Coordinates of N, CA and C in Angstrom, one line a residue:
M1 N 0.7 -1.2 0.0 CA -0.1 0.0 0.0 C 0.7 1.2 -0.1
S2 N 0.7 2.1 -1.1 CA 1.4 3.2 -1.0 C 1.1 4.4 0.1
R3 N 1.9 5.3 0.2 CA 1.3 6.4 1.1 C 0.4 7.4 0.7
R4 N 0.2 7.5 -0.8 CA -0.8 8.1 -1.2 C -2.1 7.5 -0.9
T5 N -2.2 6.2 -0.9 CA -3.5 5.4 -0.6 C -3.8 5.6 0.8
L6 N -2.7 5.6 1.5 CA -3.0 5.8 2.9 C -3.7 7.2 3.4
F7 N -3.0 8.2 2.4 CA -3.7 9.4 2.7 C -5.2 9.4 2.3
S8 N -5.6 8.7 1.3 CA -7.2 8.8 0.9 C -7.9 8.1 1.8
I9 N -7.6 7.2 2.6 CA -8.2 6.5 3.9 C -8.2 7.2 5.3
R10 N -7.2 8.3 5.3 CA -7.1 8.8 6.4 C -8.2 9.1 7.5
S11 N -9.4 9.7 6.8 CA -10.5 9.9 7.4 C -11.2 8.7 8.0
L12 N -11.3 7.6 7.2 CA -11.7 6.2 7.8 C -10.9 5.9 8.8
A13 N -9.7 6.0 8.9 CA -8.7 5.4 9.8 C -9.1 6.3 11.2
A14 N -9.2 7.6 10.9 CA -9.4 8.5 12.3 C -10.8 7.9 12.9
A15 N -11.7 7.4 12.1 CA -12.9 7.1 12.7 C -12.8 5.8 13.3
V16 N -12.1 4.8 12.8 CA -12.3 3.5 13.4 C -11.0 3.1 14.2
G17 N -10.1 4.0 14.1 CA -8.8 3.9 14.9 C -7.6 3.3 14.3
V18 N -6.4 3.6 14.9 CA -5.2 3.1 14.2 C -5.1 1.8 14.3
A19 N -5.6 0.9 15.2 CA -5.6 -0.4 15.3 C -6.1 -1.2 14.0
I20 N -6.9 -0.7 13.3 CA -7.5 -1.3 12.1 C -6.7 -1.1 11.0
L21 N -6.0 0.2 10.8 CA -5.3 0.5 9.8 C -3.9 -0.2 9.8
S22 N -3.6 -0.5 11.0 CA -2.2 -1.0 11.2 C -2.5 -2.8 10.8
A23 N -3.6 -3.1 10.7 CA -3.8 -4.6 10.2 C -3.5 -4.7 8.6
C24 N -3.6 -3.5 7.9 CA -3.3 -3.6 6.5 C -2.0 -2.9 6.0
S25 N -1.1 -2.4 7.1 CA 0.0 -1.7 6.8 C 1.2 -2.1 7.7
A26 N 2.2 -2.8 7.1 CA 3.2 -3.2 7.9 C 4.2 -2.1 8.2
P27 N 4.7 -2.3 9.4 CA 5.8 -1.2 9.9 C 6.7 -1.1 8.5
A28 N 7.6 0.0 8.5 CA 8.5 0.4 7.6 C 9.8 -0.7 7.8
I29 N 10.0 -0.9 9.1 CA 11.1 -1.9 9.3 C 10.6 -3.3 10.3
S30 N 10.3 -4.2 9.5 CA 9.7 -5.3 10.0 C 10.6 -6.4 10.8
R31 N 11.9 -6.3 10.5 CA 12.8 -7.1 11.1 C 13.1 -6.7 12.5
D32 N 13.8 -7.6 13.2 CA 14.3 -7.5 14.6 C 15.3 -6.3 14.5
V33 N 15.2 -5.3 15.4 CA 16.2 -4.3 15.3 C 17.1 -4.5 16.3
N34 N 18.4 -4.5 16.1 CA 19.5 -4.6 17.1 C 20.7 -3.8 16.5
A35 N 21.4 -3.3 17.6 CA 22.5 -2.3 17.2 C 23.5 -3.2 16.3
L36 N 24.0 -2.5 15.2 CA 25.1 -2.9 14.3 C 26.4 -2.6 15.0
P37 N 27.4 -3.4 14.5 CA 28.9 -3.1 14.9 C 29.2 -1.9 14.3
D38 N 30.1 -1.1 15.0 CA 30.6 0.2 14.6 C 31.5 0.1 13.2
P39 N 31.4 1.0 12.5 CA 32.2 0.8 11.2 C 33.7 0.8 11.3
K40 N 34.5 -0.1 10.7 CA 35.8 -0.3 11.0 C 36.5 1.0 10.3
L41 N 36.0 1.4 9.1 CA 36.6 2.6 8.6 C 35.7 3.8 8.7
D42 N 36.1 4.7 9.3 CA 35.4 6.0 9.7 C 36.3 7.2 9.3
A43 N 35.6 8.4 9.5 CA 36.3 9.6 9.4 C 36.9 10.1 10.5
V44 N 38.0 10.8 10.5 CA 38.7 11.2 11.6 C 38.3 12.5 12.1
A45 N 37.9 12.5 13.5 CA 37.1 13.9 14.0 C 38.1 15.0 13.9
P46 N 37.7 16.1 13.4 CA 38.4 17.3 13.2 C 38.7 17.9 14.7
A47 N 39.7 18.7 14.7 CA 40.1 19.4 15.9 C 39.0 20.4 16.4
G48 N 38.4 21.0 15.4 CA 37.4 22.0 15.6 C 36.0 21.7 15.3
H49 N 35.1 22.4 15.4 CA 33.7 22.3 15.1 C 33.5 22.8 13.6
T50 N 32.9 22.0 12.8 CA 32.7 22.4 11.4 C 31.3 21.7 11.0
E51 N 31.0 21.9 9.8 CA 29.8 21.4 9.2 C 29.8 20.5 8.0
Q52 N 29.5 19.3 7.9 CA 29.6 18.4 6.9 C 28.0 18.1 6.3
V53 N 27.8 17.3 5.1 CA 26.6 17.1 4.9 C 26.5 15.7 4.4
A54 N 25.5 14.9 4.7 CA 25.3 13.6 4.3 C 23.8 13.5 3.9
V55 N 23.7 13.0 2.6 CA 22.4 12.6 1.9 C 22.0 11.3 1.9
L56 N 20.9 10.8 2.3 CA 20.4 9.4 2.6 C 19.1 9.2 2.2
A57 N 18.8 8.1 1.7 CA 17.5 7.7 1.3 C 17.1 6.4 1.8
G58 N 15.9 6.3 2.7 CA 15.6 4.9 3.3 C 13.9 4.8 3.1
G59 N 13.2 5.2 2.1 CA 12.0 5.1 2.3 C 11.3 6.4 2.4
C60 N 10.0 6.3 3.0 CA 9.4 7.6 3.3 C 10.2 8.6 4.1
F61 N 10.4 9.7 3.6 CA 11.5 10.9 4.2 C 11.1 11.3 5.4
W62 N 9.7 11.1 5.8 CA 9.3 11.7 7.2 C 10.0 11.1 8.4
G63 N 10.0 9.7 8.3 CA 10.7 9.0 9.4 C 12.2 9.0 9.5
V64 N 12.8 8.8 8.3 CA 14.4 9.3 8.2 C 14.6 10.5 8.9
D65 N 13.9 11.5 8.3 CA 14.0 12.9 8.7 C 13.9 13.1 10.5
A66 N 13.0 12.2 10.7 CA 12.8 12.4 12.3 C 13.9 11.3 13.0
V67 N 14.4 10.6 12.6 CA 15.4 10.0 13.4 C 16.5 10.9 13.4
F68 N 17.1 11.3 12.3 CA 18.3 12.2 12.5 C 18.2 13.5 13.2
K69 N 16.9 14.1 13.1 CA 16.7 15.2 14.0 C 16.9 15.0 15.5
H70 N 16.7 13.8 15.9 CA 17.0 13.4 17.4 C 18.6 12.8 17.6
V71 N 19.4 12.9 16.5 CA 20.7 12.6 16.7 C 21.8 13.7 17.2
K72 N 22.5 13.5 18.2 CA 23.2 14.5 18.8 C 24.3 14.8 17.8
G73 N 24.8 16.1 17.7 CA 25.6 16.5 16.6 C 25.1 17.0 15.1
V74 N 23.9 16.6 15.1 CA 23.0 17.0 13.8 C 22.4 18.4 14.0
K75 N 22.7 19.1 13.1 CA 22.4 20.6 13.3 C 21.0 21.0 12.4
Q76 N 21.0 20.4 11.0 CA 19.7 20.5 10.4 C 19.3 19.2 9.5
V77 N 18.2 19.0 9.4 CA 17.8 17.9 8.4 C 16.8 18.4 7.6
W78 N 16.7 18.4 6.2 CA 15.7 18.7 5.4 C 15.2 17.3 4.7
S79 N 14.0 17.4 4.5 CA 13.3 16.2 3.5 C 13.4 16.9 2.1
G80 N 13.5 15.8 1.2 CA 13.7 16.2 -0.3 C 13.8 15.2 -1.1
Y81 N 14.5 15.5 -2.4 CA 14.7 14.2 -3.5 C 16.1 14.5 -3.9
S82 N 16.4 13.2 -4.2 CA 17.9 13.2 -5.0 C 17.6 11.9 -5.9
G83 N 18.5 12.1 -7.1 CA 18.7 10.9 -7.9 C 18.2 11.4 -9.3
G84 N 17.3 12.3 -9.2 CA 16.7 12.7 -10.6 C 17.0 14.1 -11.1
N85 N 16.3 14.9 -11.8 CA 16.3 16.2 -12.2 C 15.7 17.4 -11.5
A86 N 16.1 18.6 -11.5 CA 15.3 19.6 -11.0 C 14.0 19.8 -11.2
D87 N 13.5 19.6 -12.5 CA 12.2 19.8 -12.9 C 11.2 18.8 -12.8
T88 N 11.8 17.5 -12.1 CA 10.9 16.6 -11.6 C 10.8 16.5 -10.3
A89 N 11.6 17.5 -9.4 CA 11.5 17.4 -8.0 C 10.4 17.9 -7.2
T90 N 9.1 17.3 -7.6 CA 7.9 17.5 -6.8 C 7.4 16.7 -6.3
Y91 N 6.7 16.6 -5.4 CA 6.2 15.4 -4.7 C 5.3 14.6 -5.5
D92 N 4.3 15.3 -6.2 CA 3.4 14.5 -7.3 C 4.1 13.8 -8.4
R93 N 5.2 14.5 -8.8 CA 5.9 13.8 -9.6 C 6.7 12.7 -9.4
V94 N 7.4 12.7 -8.1 CA 8.1 11.8 -7.4 C 7.2 10.7 -7.1
S95 N 6.3 10.9 -6.9 CA 5.3 9.8 -6.3 C 4.9 8.8 -7.5
D96 N 5.1 9.3 -8.7 CA 4.7 8.4 -9.8 C 5.8 7.4 -9.9
G97 N 7.1 7.6 -9.3 CA 8.0 6.5 -9.6 C 8.8 6.5 -10.8
N98 N 8.6 7.5 -11.5 CA 9.2 7.5 -12.9 C 10.4 8.7 -13.2
T99 N 10.8 9.4 -12.1 CA 11.5 10.6 -12.0 C 13.0 10.2 -12.0
G100 N 13.3 9.1 -11.2 CA 14.7 8.7 -10.9 C 15.0 9.2 -9.5
H101 N 14.1 9.9 -8.9 CA 14.5 10.6 -7.6 C 14.1 9.5 -6.4
A102 N 14.7 9.6 -5.5 CA 14.3 8.8 -4.3 C 14.1 9.9 -3.1
E103 N 13.0 9.6 -2.4 CA 12.8 10.5 -1.3 C 13.9 10.4 -0.3
S104 N 14.6 11.5 -0.1 CA 15.9 11.6 0.6 C 15.9 12.7 1.7
V105 N 17.0 12.6 2.5 CA 17.2 13.7 3.6 C 18.6 14.1 3.5
K106 N 18.6 15.4 3.6 CA 20.1 16.2 3.7 C 20.2 16.5 5.2
I107 N 21.4 15.9 5.7 CA 21.7 16.0 7.1 C 23.1 17.0 7.2
V108 N 22.8 18.0 7.8 CA 24.0 18.9 8.2 C 24.6 18.6 9.6
Y109 N 25.7 18.2 9.7 CA 26.1 17.6 11.1 C 27.7 18.3 11.4
D110 N 27.8 17.9 12.6 CA 29.2 18.6 13.2 C 30.0 17.4 13.3
P111 N 31.0 17.1 12.4 CA 32.0 15.7 12.5 C 32.6 15.6 13.7
A112 N 32.6 16.7 14.7 CA 33.4 16.8 15.9 C 32.6 16.0 17.0
Q113 N 31.2 15.8 16.6 CA 30.2 15.3 17.6 C 29.8 14.0 17.2
V114 N 29.6 13.8 15.9 CA 29.1 12.7 15.3 C 29.8 12.4 13.8
S115 N 30.2 11.1 13.7 CA 30.9 10.8 12.4 C 29.7 10.4 11.3
Y116 N 30.5 10.5 10.2 CA 30.1 9.9 9.1 C 29.5 8.5 9.2
G117 N 30.6 7.7 9.9 CA 30.2 6.0 9.9 C 29.1 6.0 11.1
Q118 N 29.0 6.9 12.0 CA 28.0 6.9 13.1 C 26.6 7.0 12.5
L119 N 26.5 8.0 11.6 CA 25.5 8.3 10.9 C 25.0 7.1 10.2
L120 N 25.8 6.5 9.5 CA 25.5 5.2 8.6 C 25.0 4.2 9.5
K121 N 25.8 4.1 10.6 CA 25.1 3.1 11.7 C 23.9 3.1 12.1
V122 N 23.6 4.5 12.3 CA 22.1 4.9 12.8 C 21.1 4.6 11.5
F123 N 21.5 4.9 10.5 CA 20.9 4.6 9.3 C 20.4 3.2 9.0
F124 N 21.5 2.4 9.0 CA 21.2 0.9 8.8 C 20.5 0.3 9.8
T125 N 20.7 0.8 11.3 CA 19.9 0.1 12.4 C 18.7 0.4 12.5
V126 N 18.2 1.8 12.4 CA 16.8 2.1 12.8 C 16.1 2.9 11.7
A127 N 16.8 3.5 10.8 CA 16.2 4.4 9.9 C 15.5 3.7 8.6
T128 N 16.3 2.5 8.3 CA 15.7 1.8 7.0 C 16.1 0.5 7.2
D129 N 15.3 -0.6 6.3 CA 15.5 -1.8 6.2 C 16.5 -1.9 4.9
P130 N 17.9 -2.1 4.9 CA 18.6 -2.1 3.5 C 18.4 -3.5 2.8
T131 N 17.6 -4.4 3.3 CA 17.4 -5.6 2.4 C 15.9 -5.4 1.7
Q132 N 15.3 -4.4 1.7 CA 14.1 -4.2 1.0 C 14.4 -3.4 -0.3
L133 N 14.1 -4.0 -1.5 CA 14.5 -3.7 -2.7 C 13.4 -2.6 -3.3
N134 N 13.7 -1.5 -3.5 CA 12.6 -0.4 -4.1 C 11.4 -0.5 -3.3
R135 N 11.5 -0.4 -2.1 CA 10.3 -0.3 -1.1 C 10.8 -0.1 0.3
Q136 N 10.0 0.5 1.2 CA 10.3 0.2 2.7 C 8.7 0.1 3.2
G137 N 8.4 -1.0 3.9 CA 7.2 -1.2 4.6 C 6.1 -1.1 3.5
P138 N 5.1 -0.2 3.7 CA 3.8 -0.3 2.9 C 4.1 0.8 1.5
D139 N 5.4 1.2 1.6 CA 5.5 2.1 0.4 C 6.3 1.5 -0.7
T140 N 5.9 1.3 -1.8 CA 6.6 0.6 -3.0 C 7.0 1.5 -4.0
G141 N 7.9 1.4 -4.8 CA 8.6 2.0 -5.7 C 9.8 2.5 -5.8
T142 N 10.8 2.9 -6.9 CA 12.1 3.3 -6.8 C 12.1 4.4 -6.1
Q143 N 11.1 5.1 -5.8 CA 11.3 6.4 -5.2 C 11.3 6.2 -3.5
Y144 N 11.2 4.9 -3.1 CA 11.4 4.6 -1.7 C 12.5 3.6 -1.5
R145 N 13.5 3.8 -2.5 CA 14.7 2.8 -2.4 C 15.6 3.4 -1.3
S146 N 16.5 2.4 -1.0 CA 17.5 2.8 0.1 C 18.9 3.0 -0.6
A147 N 19.4 4.3 -0.2 CA 20.4 4.8 -1.0 C 21.4 5.7 0.0
I148 N 22.6 5.5 -0.4 CA 23.6 6.5 0.2 C 24.2 7.4 -1.0
F149 N 23.7 8.8 -1.0 CA 24.3 9.5 -1.9 C 25.7 10.2 -1.5
Y150 N 26.8 9.8 -1.8 CA 28.0 10.1 -1.2 C 28.5 11.5 -1.9
G151 N 29.1 12.3 -1.2 CA 29.4 13.8 -1.6 C 30.7 13.9 -1.8
N152 N 31.7 12.8 -1.6 CA 33.1 13.0 -1.8 C 33.7 11.5 -1.8
D153 N 34.9 11.4 -2.0 CA 35.6 10.1 -2.0 C 35.7 9.4 -0.6
E154 N 35.8 10.3 0.4 CA 35.9 9.8 1.7 C 34.5 9.0 2.0
Q155 N 33.5 9.8 1.8 CA 32.2 9.4 2.0 C 31.9 7.8 1.3
Q156 N 32.4 7.7 0.0 CA 32.3 6.6 -0.9 C 32.9 5.5 -0.2
R157 N 34.1 5.7 0.3 CA 35.1 4.5 1.0 C 34.4 4.3 2.3
I158 N 33.9 5.1 3.1 CA 33.3 4.7 4.3 C 32.1 3.9 4.1
A159 N 31.1 4.4 3.0 CA 29.8 3.8 2.9 C 30.2 2.3 2.2
T160 N 31.1 2.3 1.3 CA 31.2 1.1 0.5 C 31.8 0.0 1.8
A161 N 32.8 0.5 2.3 CA 33.5 -0.4 3.5 C 32.3 -0.9 4.4
Y162 N 31.4 -0.2 4.9 CA 30.6 -0.5 5.9 C 29.7 -1.3 5.3
V163 N 29.1 -1.3 4.1 CA 28.2 -2.2 3.5 C 29.0 -3.8 3.5
A164 N 30.2 -3.5 2.9 CA 31.1 -4.8 2.8 C 31.2 -5.6 4.3
Q165 N 31.4 -4.7 5.4 CA 31.6 -5.1 6.5 C 30.5 -5.8 7.2
L166 N 29.2 -5.3 6.8 CA 27.9 -5.9 7.4 C 27.5 -7.1 6.6
T167 N 27.9 -7.1 5.3 CA 27.7 -8.1 4.5 C 28.5 -9.4 5.2
A168 N 29.7 -9.0 5.3 CA 30.8 -10.2 5.7 C 30.3 -10.8 7.2
A169 N 29.7 -9.8 7.8 CA 29.4 -10.2 9.3 C 28.0 -10.9 9.1
K170 N 27.2 -10.9 7.9 CA 26.0 -11.5 8.2 C 25.0 -10.9 9.0
A171 N 25.1 -9.4 9.1 CA 24.3 -8.7 10.0 C 22.8 -8.8 9.6
F172 N 22.4 -9.0 8.4 CA 21.0 -9.2 8.0 C 20.9 -10.5 7.5
D173 N 19.7 -11.2 7.6 CA 19.3 -12.4 7.0 C 19.3 -12.4 5.5
D174 N 19.1 -11.1 4.8 CA 18.9 -10.9 3.4 C 19.9 -10.0 2.9
P175 N 20.3 -10.0 1.8 CA 21.4 -9.3 1.2 C 21.0 -7.7 1.2
I176 N 22.2 -7.0 1.4 CA 22.0 -5.6 1.6 C 21.8 -5.0 0.1
V177 N 20.7 -4.2 -0.2 CA 20.4 -3.7 -1.5 C 20.6 -2.3 -1.5
T178 N 21.0 -1.5 -0.4 CA 21.3 -0.1 -0.4 C 22.2 0.3 -1.4
Q179 N 21.9 1.2 -2.3 CA 22.6 1.8 -3.2 C 23.7 2.7 -2.6
V180 N 25.0 2.8 -3.0 CA 26.1 3.7 -2.8 C 26.3 4.4 -4.2
V181 N 25.8 5.6 -4.2 CA 26.0 6.2 -5.5 C 26.4 7.8 -5.5
P182 N 27.0 8.4 -6.3 CA 27.4 10.0 -6.2 C 26.1 10.6 -6.2
L183 N 26.2 11.8 -5.2 CA 25.2 12.7 -5.2 C 25.4 13.7 -6.3
K184 N 24.3 13.8 -7.0 CA 24.3 15.0 -8.1 C 23.7 16.2 -7.6
A185 N 22.6 15.9 -6.9 CA 22.0 17.2 -6.1 C 21.0 16.8 -5.3
F186 N 20.8 17.7 -4.3 CA 19.5 17.5 -3.5 C 18.5 18.6 -3.6
Y187 N 17.1 18.2 -3.7 CA 16.2 19.3 -3.9 C 15.5 19.2 -2.9
P188 N 15.2 20.2 -2.0 CA 14.4 20.3 -0.9 C 12.8 20.0 -1.1
A189 N 12.2 19.2 -0.4 CA 10.6 19.1 -0.7 C 9.9 20.1 -0.5
E190 N 8.7 20.2 -0.7 CA 7.7 21.1 -0.3 C 7.6 21.4 1.1
A191 N 7.3 22.6 1.6 CA 7.3 23.1 2.8 C 6.5 22.2 3.9
Y192 N 5.3 21.6 3.4 CA 4.5 20.8 4.2 C 5.1 19.6 4.6
H193 N 6.2 19.2 3.9 CA 6.8 18.0 4.2 C 7.8 18.2 5.4
Q194 N 8.4 19.4 5.8 CA 9.4 19.7 6.6 C 8.8 19.8 8.0
N195 N 9.6 19.0 8.9 CA 9.2 18.7 10.4 C 7.8 18.0 10.3
Y196 N 7.6 17.0 9.5 CA 6.4 16.5 9.4 C 6.0 15.6 10.6
F197 N 7.0 14.9 11.1 CA 6.8 14.0 12.4 C 6.4 14.9 13.6
R198 N 7.3 15.9 13.9 CA 6.8 16.8 14.9 C 5.5 17.4 14.8
L199 N 5.0 17.8 13.6 CA 3.9 18.5 13.4 C 2.6 17.7 13.3
N200 N 2.7 16.2 13.0 CA 1.5 15.5 12.9 C 1.9 14.2 13.4
P201 N 2.1 14.2 15.0 CA 2.4 13.0 15.6 C 1.3 12.2 15.8
N202 N 0.0 12.4 15.6 CA -0.9 11.4 15.8 C -1.4 10.8 14.3
N203 N -0.9 11.2 13.3 CA -1.1 10.7 11.9 C -0.7 9.3 11.9
P204 N -1.9 8.4 11.5 CA -1.7 7.0 11.6 C -0.4 6.5 10.9
Y205 N 0.0 7.0 9.7 CA 1.2 6.7 9.3 C 2.5 6.8 10.1
I206 N 2.5 8.0 10.7 CA 3.3 8.4 11.6 C 3.6 7.3 12.9
V207 N 2.4 7.1 13.3 CA 2.3 6.3 14.5 C 2.9 4.7 14.3
I208 N 2.5 4.2 13.2 CA 2.6 3.1 12.7 C 4.2 2.7 12.4
N209 N 4.6 3.6 11.4 CA 5.7 3.4 10.8 C 7.0 4.1 11.2
D210 N 6.8 5.4 11.8 CA 7.9 6.3 11.9 C 8.1 6.2 13.6
A211 N 7.2 6.4 14.3 CA 7.5 6.5 15.8 C 8.4 5.5 16.4
P212 N 8.2 4.2 15.7 CA 9.2 3.1 16.2 C 10.4 3.3 16.0
K213 N 10.7 4.1 14.9 CA 12.1 4.3 14.6 C 12.9 5.2 15.5
V214 N 12.2 6.3 15.9 CA 12.6 7.1 17.0 C 12.9 6.3 18.4
A215 N 11.7 5.5 18.6 CA 12.0 4.8 19.8 C 12.9 3.8 19.8
H216 N 13.5 3.3 18.7 CA 14.6 2.4 18.6 C 15.8 3.3 18.5
L217 N 15.8 4.4 18.2 CA 16.9 5.3 18.4 C 17.4 5.5 19.6
K218 N 16.2 5.9 20.5 CA 16.6 6.2 21.7 C 16.9 4.9 22.7
Q219 N 16.5 3.7 22.3 CA 16.8 2.6 23.0 C 18.2 2.2 22.6
L220 N 18.4 2.1 21.5 CA 19.8 1.4 20.9 C 20.8 2.5 21.1
F221 N 20.6 3.8 20.9 CA 21.8 4.7 20.9 C 21.6 5.8 21.9
P222 N 21.6 5.3 23.2 CA 21.4 6.3 24.3 C 22.5 7.4 24.3
Q223 N 23.6 7.2 23.8 CA 24.7 8.2 23.9 C 24.6 9.2 22.7
L224 N 23.8 8.7 21.7 CA 23.6 9.8 20.4 C 22.1 10.4 20.6
Y225 N 21.3 9.7 21.2 CA 19.8 10.2 21.2 C 19.7 11.5 22.1
R226 N 19.0 12.6 21.4 CA 18.5 13.6 22.3 C 17.1 13.8 22.1
A227 N 16.3 14.2 23.3 CA 15.0 14.4 23.3 C 14.6 15.5 22.6
G228 N 15.1 16.6 22.5 CA 15.0 17.9 21.7 C 15.1 17.6 20.2
E229 N 14.1 18.0 19.3 CA 14.2 17.7 18.0 C 14.6 19.1 17.4
T230 N 15.6 19.0 16.3 CA 16.1 20.1 15.6 C 15.0 20.3 14.7
V231 N 14.7 21.8 14.5 CA 13.5 22.2 13.7 C 14.2 22.9 12.6
V232 N 13.9 22.9 11.2 CA 14.1 23.6 10.2 C 13.2 24.4 9.9
S233 N 13.6 25.7 9.2 CA 12.7 26.7 8.6 C 12.4 26.1 7.2
V234 N 10.8 26.5 7.1 CA 10.2 26.1 5.8 C 10.9 27.1 4.6
Q235 N 11.5 28.2 5.0 CA 12.2 28.9 3.9 C 13.4 28.2 3.5
L236 N 13.4 27.4 2.5 CA 14.5 26.4 2.3 C 15.5 27.2 1.2
H237 N 16.6 26.7 1.2 CA 17.6 27.0 0.3 C 18.6 26.0 0.0

């Protein structure tokens, strides 16, 4: 079931309760969630505080966005689109699944507080199921694929090495299908998609699919979890 279909039955779900909706919508991560090993290859923390950018795709951007907004050292997170062209970077067009875009998040973080490898560990542990091909939970299509859009050679090396490490360790029952591909561009999504988790906590989709991701972050990464959520301006740039 796609998120668009979920939107169309939202009023019905509100009337009959979240429990009925959950019977026809599997959580985005249905596997057992356990902390993964630290990356053997990671970036060296700089001496001072700086800003770096990571772009990740792991299904519906609402949940991935929410997870990283609760990670210490993360300064800003935007929902958006990567993989396609600027003229196709709109929600309606991306939802058709023919634009080459994936729903993605842009993460601005301080590498002195959280490393790129740690972000990937969080990503693979609680933000996405890397074994699901062109889908996450109830959402299907290439726009919901799992992908790491690396911005430089170092990010490529770390991401590729971590996927190989997890594969060798048989961290998942099924093969990892997460793409590791170069970042061409990131296009911010429409304003109503920004801060969606915080603004719509009772949305049945959020309750079923995304709230458990944040709960798993708190449980498995207490040293990285922060209760306060970073909030981004809808005046995107």
